[in-house]
Short mmCIF file of C-alpha atoms (C1' of nucleotides) and ligand atoms in Angstrom, two decimals:
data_model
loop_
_atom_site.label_atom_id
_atom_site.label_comp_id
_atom_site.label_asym_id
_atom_site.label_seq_id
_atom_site.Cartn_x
_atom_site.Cartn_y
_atom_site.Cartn_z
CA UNK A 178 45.93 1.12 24.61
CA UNK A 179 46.53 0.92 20.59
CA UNK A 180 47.87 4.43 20.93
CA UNK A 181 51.66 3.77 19.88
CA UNK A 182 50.26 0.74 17.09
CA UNK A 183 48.66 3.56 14.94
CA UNK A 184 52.18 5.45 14.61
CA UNK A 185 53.27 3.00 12.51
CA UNK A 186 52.55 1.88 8.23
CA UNK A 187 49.64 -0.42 8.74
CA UNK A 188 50.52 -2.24 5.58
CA UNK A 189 53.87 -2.93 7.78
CA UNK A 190 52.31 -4.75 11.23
CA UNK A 191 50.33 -7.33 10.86
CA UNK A 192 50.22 -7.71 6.86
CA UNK A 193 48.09 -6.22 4.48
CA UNK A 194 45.45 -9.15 4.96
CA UNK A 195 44.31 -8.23 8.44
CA UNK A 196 43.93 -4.22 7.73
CA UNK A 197 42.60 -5.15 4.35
CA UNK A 198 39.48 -6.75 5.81
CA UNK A 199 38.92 -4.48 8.67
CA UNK A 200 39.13 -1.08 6.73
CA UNK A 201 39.25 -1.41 3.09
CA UNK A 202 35.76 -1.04 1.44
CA UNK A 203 35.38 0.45 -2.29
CA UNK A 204 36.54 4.02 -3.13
CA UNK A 205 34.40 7.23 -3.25
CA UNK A 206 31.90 7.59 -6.06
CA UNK A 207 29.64 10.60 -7.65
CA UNK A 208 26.85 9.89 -5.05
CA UNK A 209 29.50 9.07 -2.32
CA UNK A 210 30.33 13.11 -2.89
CA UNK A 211 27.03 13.89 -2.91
CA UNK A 212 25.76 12.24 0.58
CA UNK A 213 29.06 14.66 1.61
CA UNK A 214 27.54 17.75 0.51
CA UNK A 215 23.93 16.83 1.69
CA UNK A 216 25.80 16.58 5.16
CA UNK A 217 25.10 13.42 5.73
CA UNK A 218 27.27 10.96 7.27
CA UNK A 219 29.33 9.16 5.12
CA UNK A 220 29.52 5.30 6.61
CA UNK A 221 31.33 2.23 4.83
CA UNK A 222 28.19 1.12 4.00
CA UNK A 223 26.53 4.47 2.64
CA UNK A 224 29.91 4.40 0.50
CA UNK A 225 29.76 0.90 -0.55
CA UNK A 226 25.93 1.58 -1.32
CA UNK A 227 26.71 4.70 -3.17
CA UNK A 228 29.41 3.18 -5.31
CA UNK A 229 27.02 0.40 -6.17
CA UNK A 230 24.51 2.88 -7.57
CA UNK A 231 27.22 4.65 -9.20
CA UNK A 232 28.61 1.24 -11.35
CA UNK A 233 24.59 0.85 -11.97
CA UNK A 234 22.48 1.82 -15.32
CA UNK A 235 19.79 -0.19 -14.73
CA UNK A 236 17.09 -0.39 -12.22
CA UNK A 237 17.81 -2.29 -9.58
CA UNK A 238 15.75 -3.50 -6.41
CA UNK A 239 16.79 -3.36 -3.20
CA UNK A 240 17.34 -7.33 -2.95
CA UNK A 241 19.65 -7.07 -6.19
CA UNK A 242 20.96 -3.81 -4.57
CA UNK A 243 22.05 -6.11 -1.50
CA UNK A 244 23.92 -8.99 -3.49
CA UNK A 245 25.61 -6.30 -5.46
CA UNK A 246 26.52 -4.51 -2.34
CA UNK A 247 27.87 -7.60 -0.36
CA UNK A 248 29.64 -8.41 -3.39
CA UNK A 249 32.05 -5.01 -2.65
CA UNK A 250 31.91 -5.10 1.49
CA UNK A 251 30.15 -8.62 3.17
CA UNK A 252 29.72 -6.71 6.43
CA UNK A 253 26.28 -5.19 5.30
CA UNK A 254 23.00 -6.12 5.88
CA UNK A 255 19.82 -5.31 3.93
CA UNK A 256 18.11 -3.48 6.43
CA UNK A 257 20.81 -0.79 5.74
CA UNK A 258 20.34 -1.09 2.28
CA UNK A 259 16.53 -0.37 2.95
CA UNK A 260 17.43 2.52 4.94
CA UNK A 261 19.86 4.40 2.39
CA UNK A 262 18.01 3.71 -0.28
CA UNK A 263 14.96 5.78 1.44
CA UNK A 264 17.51 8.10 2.81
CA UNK A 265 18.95 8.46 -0.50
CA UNK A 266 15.11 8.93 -2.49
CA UNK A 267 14.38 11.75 0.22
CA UNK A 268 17.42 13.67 -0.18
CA UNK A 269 16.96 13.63 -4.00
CA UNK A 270 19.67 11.23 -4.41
CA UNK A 271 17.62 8.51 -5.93
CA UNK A 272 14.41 8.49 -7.85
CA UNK A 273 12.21 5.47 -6.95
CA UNK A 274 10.45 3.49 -9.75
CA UNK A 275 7.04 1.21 -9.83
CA UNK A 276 7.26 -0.94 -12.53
CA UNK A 277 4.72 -3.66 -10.92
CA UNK A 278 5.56 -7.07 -9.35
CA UNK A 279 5.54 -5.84 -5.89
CA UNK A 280 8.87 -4.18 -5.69
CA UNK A 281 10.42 -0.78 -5.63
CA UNK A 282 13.27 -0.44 -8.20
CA UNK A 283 15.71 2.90 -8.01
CA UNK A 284 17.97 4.31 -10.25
CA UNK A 285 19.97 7.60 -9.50
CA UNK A 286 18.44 10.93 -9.95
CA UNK A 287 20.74 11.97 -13.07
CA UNK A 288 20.41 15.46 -13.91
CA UNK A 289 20.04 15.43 -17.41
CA UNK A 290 18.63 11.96 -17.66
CA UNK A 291 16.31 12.78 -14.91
CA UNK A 292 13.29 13.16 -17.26
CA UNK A 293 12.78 10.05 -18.63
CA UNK A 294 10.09 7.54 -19.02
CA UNK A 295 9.92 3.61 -19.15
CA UNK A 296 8.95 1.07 -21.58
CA UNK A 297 8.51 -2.76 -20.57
CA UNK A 298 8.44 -5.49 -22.79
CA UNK A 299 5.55 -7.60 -21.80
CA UNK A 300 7.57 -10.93 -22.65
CA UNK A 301 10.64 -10.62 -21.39
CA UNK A 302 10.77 -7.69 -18.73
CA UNK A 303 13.47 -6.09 -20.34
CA UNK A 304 13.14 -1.96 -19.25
CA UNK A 305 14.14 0.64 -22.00
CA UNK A 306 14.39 4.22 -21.52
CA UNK A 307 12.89 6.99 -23.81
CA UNK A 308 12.54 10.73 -23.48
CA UNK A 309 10.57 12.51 -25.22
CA UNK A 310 10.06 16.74 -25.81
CA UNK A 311 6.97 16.24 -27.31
CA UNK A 312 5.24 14.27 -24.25
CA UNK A 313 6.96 16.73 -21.68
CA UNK A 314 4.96 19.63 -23.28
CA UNK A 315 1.68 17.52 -23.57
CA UNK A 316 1.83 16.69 -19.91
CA UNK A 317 2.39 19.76 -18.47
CA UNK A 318 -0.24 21.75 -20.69
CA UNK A 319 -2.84 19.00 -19.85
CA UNK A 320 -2.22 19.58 -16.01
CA UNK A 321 -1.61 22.89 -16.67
CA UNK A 322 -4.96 23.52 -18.12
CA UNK A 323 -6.70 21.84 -15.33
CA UNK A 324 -5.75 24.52 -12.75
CA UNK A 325 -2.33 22.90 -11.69
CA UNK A 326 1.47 22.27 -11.86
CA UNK A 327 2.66 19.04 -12.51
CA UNK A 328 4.93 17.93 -9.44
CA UNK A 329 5.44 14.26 -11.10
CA UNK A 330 4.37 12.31 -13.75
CA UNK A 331 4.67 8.36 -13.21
CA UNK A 332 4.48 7.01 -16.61
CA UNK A 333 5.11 3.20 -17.83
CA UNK A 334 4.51 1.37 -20.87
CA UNK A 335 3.59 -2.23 -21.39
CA UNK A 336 4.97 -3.06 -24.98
CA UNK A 337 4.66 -6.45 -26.77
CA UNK A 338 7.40 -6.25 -29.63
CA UNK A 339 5.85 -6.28 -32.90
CA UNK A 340 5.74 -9.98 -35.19
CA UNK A 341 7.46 -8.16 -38.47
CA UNK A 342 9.91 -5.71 -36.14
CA UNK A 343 13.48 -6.13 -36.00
CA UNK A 344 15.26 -3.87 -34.20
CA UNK B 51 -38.04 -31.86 7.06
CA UNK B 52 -38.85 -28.08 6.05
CA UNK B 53 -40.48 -29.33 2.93
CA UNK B 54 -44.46 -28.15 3.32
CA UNK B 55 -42.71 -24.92 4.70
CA UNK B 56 -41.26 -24.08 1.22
CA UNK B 57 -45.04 -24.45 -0.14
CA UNK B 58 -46.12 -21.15 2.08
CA UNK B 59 -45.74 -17.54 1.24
CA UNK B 60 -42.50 -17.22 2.94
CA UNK B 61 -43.41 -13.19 3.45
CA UNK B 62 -46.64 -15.08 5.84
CA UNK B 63 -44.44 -17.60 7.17
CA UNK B 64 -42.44 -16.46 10.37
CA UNK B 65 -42.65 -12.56 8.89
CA UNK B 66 -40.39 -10.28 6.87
CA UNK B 67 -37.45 -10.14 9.01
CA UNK B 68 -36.33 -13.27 9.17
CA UNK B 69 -36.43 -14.40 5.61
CA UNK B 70 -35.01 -11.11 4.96
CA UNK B 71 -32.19 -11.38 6.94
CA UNK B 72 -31.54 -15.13 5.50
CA UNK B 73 -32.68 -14.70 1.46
CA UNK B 74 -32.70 -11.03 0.72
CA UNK B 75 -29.37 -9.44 -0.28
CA UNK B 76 -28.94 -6.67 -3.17
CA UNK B 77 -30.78 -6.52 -6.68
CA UNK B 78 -28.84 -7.28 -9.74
CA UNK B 79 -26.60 -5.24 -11.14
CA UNK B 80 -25.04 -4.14 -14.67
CA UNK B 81 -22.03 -5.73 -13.28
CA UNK B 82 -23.93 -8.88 -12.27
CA UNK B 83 -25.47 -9.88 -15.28
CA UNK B 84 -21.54 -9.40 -16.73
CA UNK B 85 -21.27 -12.21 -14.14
CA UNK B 86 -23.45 -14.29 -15.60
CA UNK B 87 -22.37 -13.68 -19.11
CA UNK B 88 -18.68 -14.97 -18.46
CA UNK B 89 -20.24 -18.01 -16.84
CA UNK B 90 -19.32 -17.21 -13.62
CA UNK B 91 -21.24 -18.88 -10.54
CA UNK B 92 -23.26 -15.76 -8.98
CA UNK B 93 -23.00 -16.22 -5.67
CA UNK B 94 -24.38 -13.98 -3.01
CA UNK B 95 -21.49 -12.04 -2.26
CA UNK B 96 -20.56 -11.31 -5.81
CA UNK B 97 -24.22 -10.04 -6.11
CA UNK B 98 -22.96 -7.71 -3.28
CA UNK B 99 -20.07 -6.81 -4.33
CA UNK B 100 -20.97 -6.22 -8.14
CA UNK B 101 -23.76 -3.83 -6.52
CA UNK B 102 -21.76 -1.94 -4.85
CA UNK B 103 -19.02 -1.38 -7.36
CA UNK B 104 -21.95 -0.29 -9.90
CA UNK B 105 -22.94 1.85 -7.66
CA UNK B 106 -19.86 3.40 -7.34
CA UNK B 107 -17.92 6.31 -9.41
CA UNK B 108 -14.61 6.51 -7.72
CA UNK B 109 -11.47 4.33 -7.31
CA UNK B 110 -12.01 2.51 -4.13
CA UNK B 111 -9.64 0.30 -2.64
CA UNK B 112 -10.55 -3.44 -1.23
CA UNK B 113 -11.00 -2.30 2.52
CA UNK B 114 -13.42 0.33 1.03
CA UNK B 115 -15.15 -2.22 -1.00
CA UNK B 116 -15.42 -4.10 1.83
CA UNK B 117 -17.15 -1.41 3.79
CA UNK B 118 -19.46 -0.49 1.51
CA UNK B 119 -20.42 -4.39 0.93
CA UNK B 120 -20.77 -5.18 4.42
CA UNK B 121 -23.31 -2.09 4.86
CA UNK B 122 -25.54 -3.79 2.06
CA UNK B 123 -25.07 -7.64 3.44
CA UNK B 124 -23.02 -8.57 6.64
CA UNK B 125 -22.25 -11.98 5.58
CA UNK B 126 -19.16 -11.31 3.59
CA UNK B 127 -15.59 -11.93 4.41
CA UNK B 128 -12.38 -9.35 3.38
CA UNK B 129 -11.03 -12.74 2.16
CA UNK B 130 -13.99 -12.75 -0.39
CA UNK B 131 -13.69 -9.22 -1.57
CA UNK B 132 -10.05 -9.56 -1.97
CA UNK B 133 -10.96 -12.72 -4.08
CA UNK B 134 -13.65 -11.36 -6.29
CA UNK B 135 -11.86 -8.54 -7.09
CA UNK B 136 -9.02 -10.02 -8.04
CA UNK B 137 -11.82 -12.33 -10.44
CA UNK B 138 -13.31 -9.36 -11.86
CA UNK B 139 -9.88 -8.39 -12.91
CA UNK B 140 -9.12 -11.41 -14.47
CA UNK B 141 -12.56 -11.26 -15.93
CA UNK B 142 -11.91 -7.74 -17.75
CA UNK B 143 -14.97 -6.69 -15.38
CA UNK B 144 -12.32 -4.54 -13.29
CA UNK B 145 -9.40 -2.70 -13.82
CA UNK B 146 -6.38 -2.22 -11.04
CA UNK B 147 -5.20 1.05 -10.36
CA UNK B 148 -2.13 2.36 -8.65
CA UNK B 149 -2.24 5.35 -7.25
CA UNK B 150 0.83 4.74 -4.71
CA UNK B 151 0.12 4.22 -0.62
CA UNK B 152 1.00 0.54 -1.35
CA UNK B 153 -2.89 -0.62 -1.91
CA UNK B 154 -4.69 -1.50 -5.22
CA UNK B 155 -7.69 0.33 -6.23
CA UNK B 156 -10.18 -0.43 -8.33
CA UNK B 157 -12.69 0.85 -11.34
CA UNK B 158 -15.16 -0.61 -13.41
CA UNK B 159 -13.93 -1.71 -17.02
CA UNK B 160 -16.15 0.61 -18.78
CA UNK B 161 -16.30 0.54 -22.38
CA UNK B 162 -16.62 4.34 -22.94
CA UNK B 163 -14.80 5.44 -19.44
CA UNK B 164 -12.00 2.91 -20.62
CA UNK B 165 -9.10 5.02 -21.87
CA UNK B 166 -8.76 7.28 -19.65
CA UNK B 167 -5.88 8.79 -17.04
CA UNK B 168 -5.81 10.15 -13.61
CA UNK B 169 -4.56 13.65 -11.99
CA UNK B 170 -3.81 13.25 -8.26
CA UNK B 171 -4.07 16.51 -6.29
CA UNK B 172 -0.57 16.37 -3.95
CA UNK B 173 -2.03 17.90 -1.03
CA UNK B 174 -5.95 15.87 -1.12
CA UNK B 175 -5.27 12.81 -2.62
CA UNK B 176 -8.28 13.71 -4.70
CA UNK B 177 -8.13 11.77 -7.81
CA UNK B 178 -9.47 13.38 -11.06
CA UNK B 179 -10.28 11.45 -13.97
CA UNK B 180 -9.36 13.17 -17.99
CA UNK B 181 -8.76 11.72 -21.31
CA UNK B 182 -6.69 12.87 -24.31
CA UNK B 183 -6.90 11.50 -27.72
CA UNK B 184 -3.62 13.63 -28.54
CA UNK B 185 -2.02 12.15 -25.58
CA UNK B 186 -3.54 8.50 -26.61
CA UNK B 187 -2.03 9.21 -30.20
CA UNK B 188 1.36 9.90 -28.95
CA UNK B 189 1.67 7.23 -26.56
CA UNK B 190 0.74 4.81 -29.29
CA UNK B 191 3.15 6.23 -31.82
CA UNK B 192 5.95 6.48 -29.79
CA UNK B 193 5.64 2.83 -28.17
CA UNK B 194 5.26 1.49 -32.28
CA UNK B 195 8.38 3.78 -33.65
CA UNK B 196 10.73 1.45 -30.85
CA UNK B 197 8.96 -1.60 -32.77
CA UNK B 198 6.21 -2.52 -29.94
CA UNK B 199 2.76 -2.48 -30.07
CA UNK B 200 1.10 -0.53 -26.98
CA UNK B 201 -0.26 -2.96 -24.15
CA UNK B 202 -0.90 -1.08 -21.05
CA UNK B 203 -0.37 2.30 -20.29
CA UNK B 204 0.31 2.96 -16.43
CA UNK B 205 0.19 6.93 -16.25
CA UNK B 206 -0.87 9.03 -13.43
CA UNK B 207 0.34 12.43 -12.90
CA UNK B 208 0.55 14.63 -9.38
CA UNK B 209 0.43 18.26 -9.16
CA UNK B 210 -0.36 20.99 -6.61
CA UNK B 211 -2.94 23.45 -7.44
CA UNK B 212 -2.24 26.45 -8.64
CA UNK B 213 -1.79 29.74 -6.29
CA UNK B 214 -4.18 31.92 -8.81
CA UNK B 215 -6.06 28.81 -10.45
CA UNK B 216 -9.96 28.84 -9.20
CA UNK B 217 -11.55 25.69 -10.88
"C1'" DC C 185 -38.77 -30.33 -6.09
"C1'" DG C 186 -34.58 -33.04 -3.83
"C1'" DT C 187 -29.88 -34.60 -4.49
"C1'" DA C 188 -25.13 -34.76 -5.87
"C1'" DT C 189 -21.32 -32.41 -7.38
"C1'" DT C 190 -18.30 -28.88 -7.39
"C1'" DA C 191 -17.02 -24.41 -6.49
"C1'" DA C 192 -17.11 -20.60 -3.17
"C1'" DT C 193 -16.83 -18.96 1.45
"C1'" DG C 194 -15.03 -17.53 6.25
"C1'" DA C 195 -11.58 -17.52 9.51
"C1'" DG C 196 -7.26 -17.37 10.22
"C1'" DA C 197 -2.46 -18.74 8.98
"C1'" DA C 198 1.15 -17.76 5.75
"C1'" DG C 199 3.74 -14.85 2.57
"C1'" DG C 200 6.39 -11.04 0.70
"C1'" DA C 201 7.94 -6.32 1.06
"C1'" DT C 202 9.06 -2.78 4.06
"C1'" DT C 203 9.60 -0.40 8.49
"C1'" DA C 204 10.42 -0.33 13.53
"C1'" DT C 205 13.02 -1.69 17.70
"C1'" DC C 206 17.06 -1.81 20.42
"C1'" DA C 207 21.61 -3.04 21.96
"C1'" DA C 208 26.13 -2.63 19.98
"C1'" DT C 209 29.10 -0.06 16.90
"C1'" DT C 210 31.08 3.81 14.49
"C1'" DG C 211 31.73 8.42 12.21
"C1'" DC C 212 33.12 12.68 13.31
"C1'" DA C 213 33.47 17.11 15.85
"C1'" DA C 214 35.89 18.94 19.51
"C1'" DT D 219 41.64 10.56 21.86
"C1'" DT D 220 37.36 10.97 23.63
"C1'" DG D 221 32.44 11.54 23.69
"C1'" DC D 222 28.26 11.40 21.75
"C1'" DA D 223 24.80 11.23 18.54
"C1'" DA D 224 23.86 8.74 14.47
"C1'" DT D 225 24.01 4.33 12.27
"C1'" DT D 226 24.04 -0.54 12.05
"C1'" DG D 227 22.62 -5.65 12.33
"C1'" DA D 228 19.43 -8.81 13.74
"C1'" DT D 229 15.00 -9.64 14.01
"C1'" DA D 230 10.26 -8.49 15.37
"C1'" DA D 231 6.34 -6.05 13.74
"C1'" DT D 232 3.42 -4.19 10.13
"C1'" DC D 233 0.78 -3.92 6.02
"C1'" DC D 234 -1.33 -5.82 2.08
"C1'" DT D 235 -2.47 -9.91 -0.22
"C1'" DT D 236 -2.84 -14.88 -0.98
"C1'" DC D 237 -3.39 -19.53 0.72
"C1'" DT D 238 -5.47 -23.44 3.50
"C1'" DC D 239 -9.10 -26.13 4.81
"C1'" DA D 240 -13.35 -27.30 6.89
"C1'" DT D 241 -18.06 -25.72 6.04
"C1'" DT D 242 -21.60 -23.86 3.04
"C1'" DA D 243 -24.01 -22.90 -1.09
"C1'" DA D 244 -24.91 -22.66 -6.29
"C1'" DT D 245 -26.14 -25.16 -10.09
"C1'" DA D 246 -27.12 -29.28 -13.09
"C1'" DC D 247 -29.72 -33.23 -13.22
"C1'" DG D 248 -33.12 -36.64 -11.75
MN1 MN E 475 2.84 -0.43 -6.58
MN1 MN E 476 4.11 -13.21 8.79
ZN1 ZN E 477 15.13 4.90 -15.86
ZN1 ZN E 478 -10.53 6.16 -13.23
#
DNA sequence: CGTATTAATGAGAAGGATTATCAATTGCAA
DNA sequence: TTGCAATTGATAATCCTTCTCATTAATACG
């Protein structure tokens, strides 16, 4: 039917416009690769999604995760950003966070950033990171010591900033 | 119109069980006379409900509450335990745990039992209860060193038991 | 003690976050 | 290119929690 169209440049037919909208999305990212070598199917919006997280250092939830999404590629809906985000989490992909308020938040599982913990500032919400050796070790002994092994540790901090403490 | 009735032994009147099943609920409680202290109205159902929590030692969640409340008076609503223990809360009375599975549970604000952390066995869901003053001490120092002063500390670790490890 | 006032309750509707359903679409292996 | 299983979009359902509002009950005051 289309059979003889797709021998020709694209860019060529009917204008860049038309193709443009139909097939262009956003280009491959770190976790677009990865869904690739986890086998699993790599869709527009999985690659959208994925290059979202990529461009991302914060920690996101799923609604802000949509309007940055839609932002790259409008035909997406949030039930698909539900989806890949849980796909994502149980693939190892994405680590999910529970800072309160009712609402996962995610942030990519970074291999050497991967062991980090969270401090919130009461006032303003604000999320900064911290690792720390010293609290690693004290973890695992503690659990240790009680007859186990520490599968995951979901720390986070409530902080109000100190009157006299400029940063 | 029941006024010479109120003059009577009510335990003579029209016998124990039915100005048991109208009067009677639950003695006080530790966490009742708290009640009282913040000026709360003591209702029946708080009565209830700040029996059962007294009575209990674990982290029970508000259908669980609800269960154990009903079993002591059946004239409580879900609405009301979901109420009061959200007023407890407010009231320093309770603390809110998260322990993941999307429900709040709850503990008693315990002066002595206050600082202290929970271990979550992976495979039972069994929660156990430990304190650290080294891990206290580190927390503290490492939330003041970024120029905050320590508010809340959400921690709860899960681990898997070990192969060799008899408790 | 009886009454008035005001807050609390019960039943169920509403809300917010997440998951499930299902017909239509699409990635991808052959 | 085709075929098929997997994925998607739209939206209903679910789960936990809060809200609404008419009824009931606790407390202060006489
Ligand atoms: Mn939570
Ligand atoms: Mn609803
Ligand atoms: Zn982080
Ligand atoms: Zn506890």
């Amino acid at each position: 039917m289309a059979a003889h169209i797709s021998l020709l440049d694209p860019g060529r037919l009917f204008g860049l416009r038309y193709i443009a909208m139909k097939d262009v999305t956003c280009p491959d990212s770190p976790l677009a690769d990865l869904c690739r070598q986890r086998g699993l199917k790599l869709t527009g919006q999985r690659r959208t999604i994925a290059f979202v997280l990529s461009d991302s250092d914060d920690h996101p939830d799923v609604e802000e995760l949509y309007r940055r999404a839609v932002a790259v590629d409008p035909r997406i809906s949030i039930a698909t950003v539900y989806r890949t985000v849980r796909l994502f989490e149980e693939n190892g992909i994405l680590q999910r966070r529970d800072f309160g308020g009712g609402r996962a938040r995610y942030e990519v599982a970074d291999g050497e950033h991967s062991d980090h913990y969270h401090l919130i500032d009461a006032s303003t919400g604000k999320v900064i990171e911290f690792e720390n050796a010293e609290l690693n070790a004290l973890l695992d002994s503690i659990v240790r010591e009680k007859g186990y092994d520490l599968v995951t540790t979901r720390l986070s901090i409530v902080g109000r900033r100190k009157a006299g403490g400029e940063d």
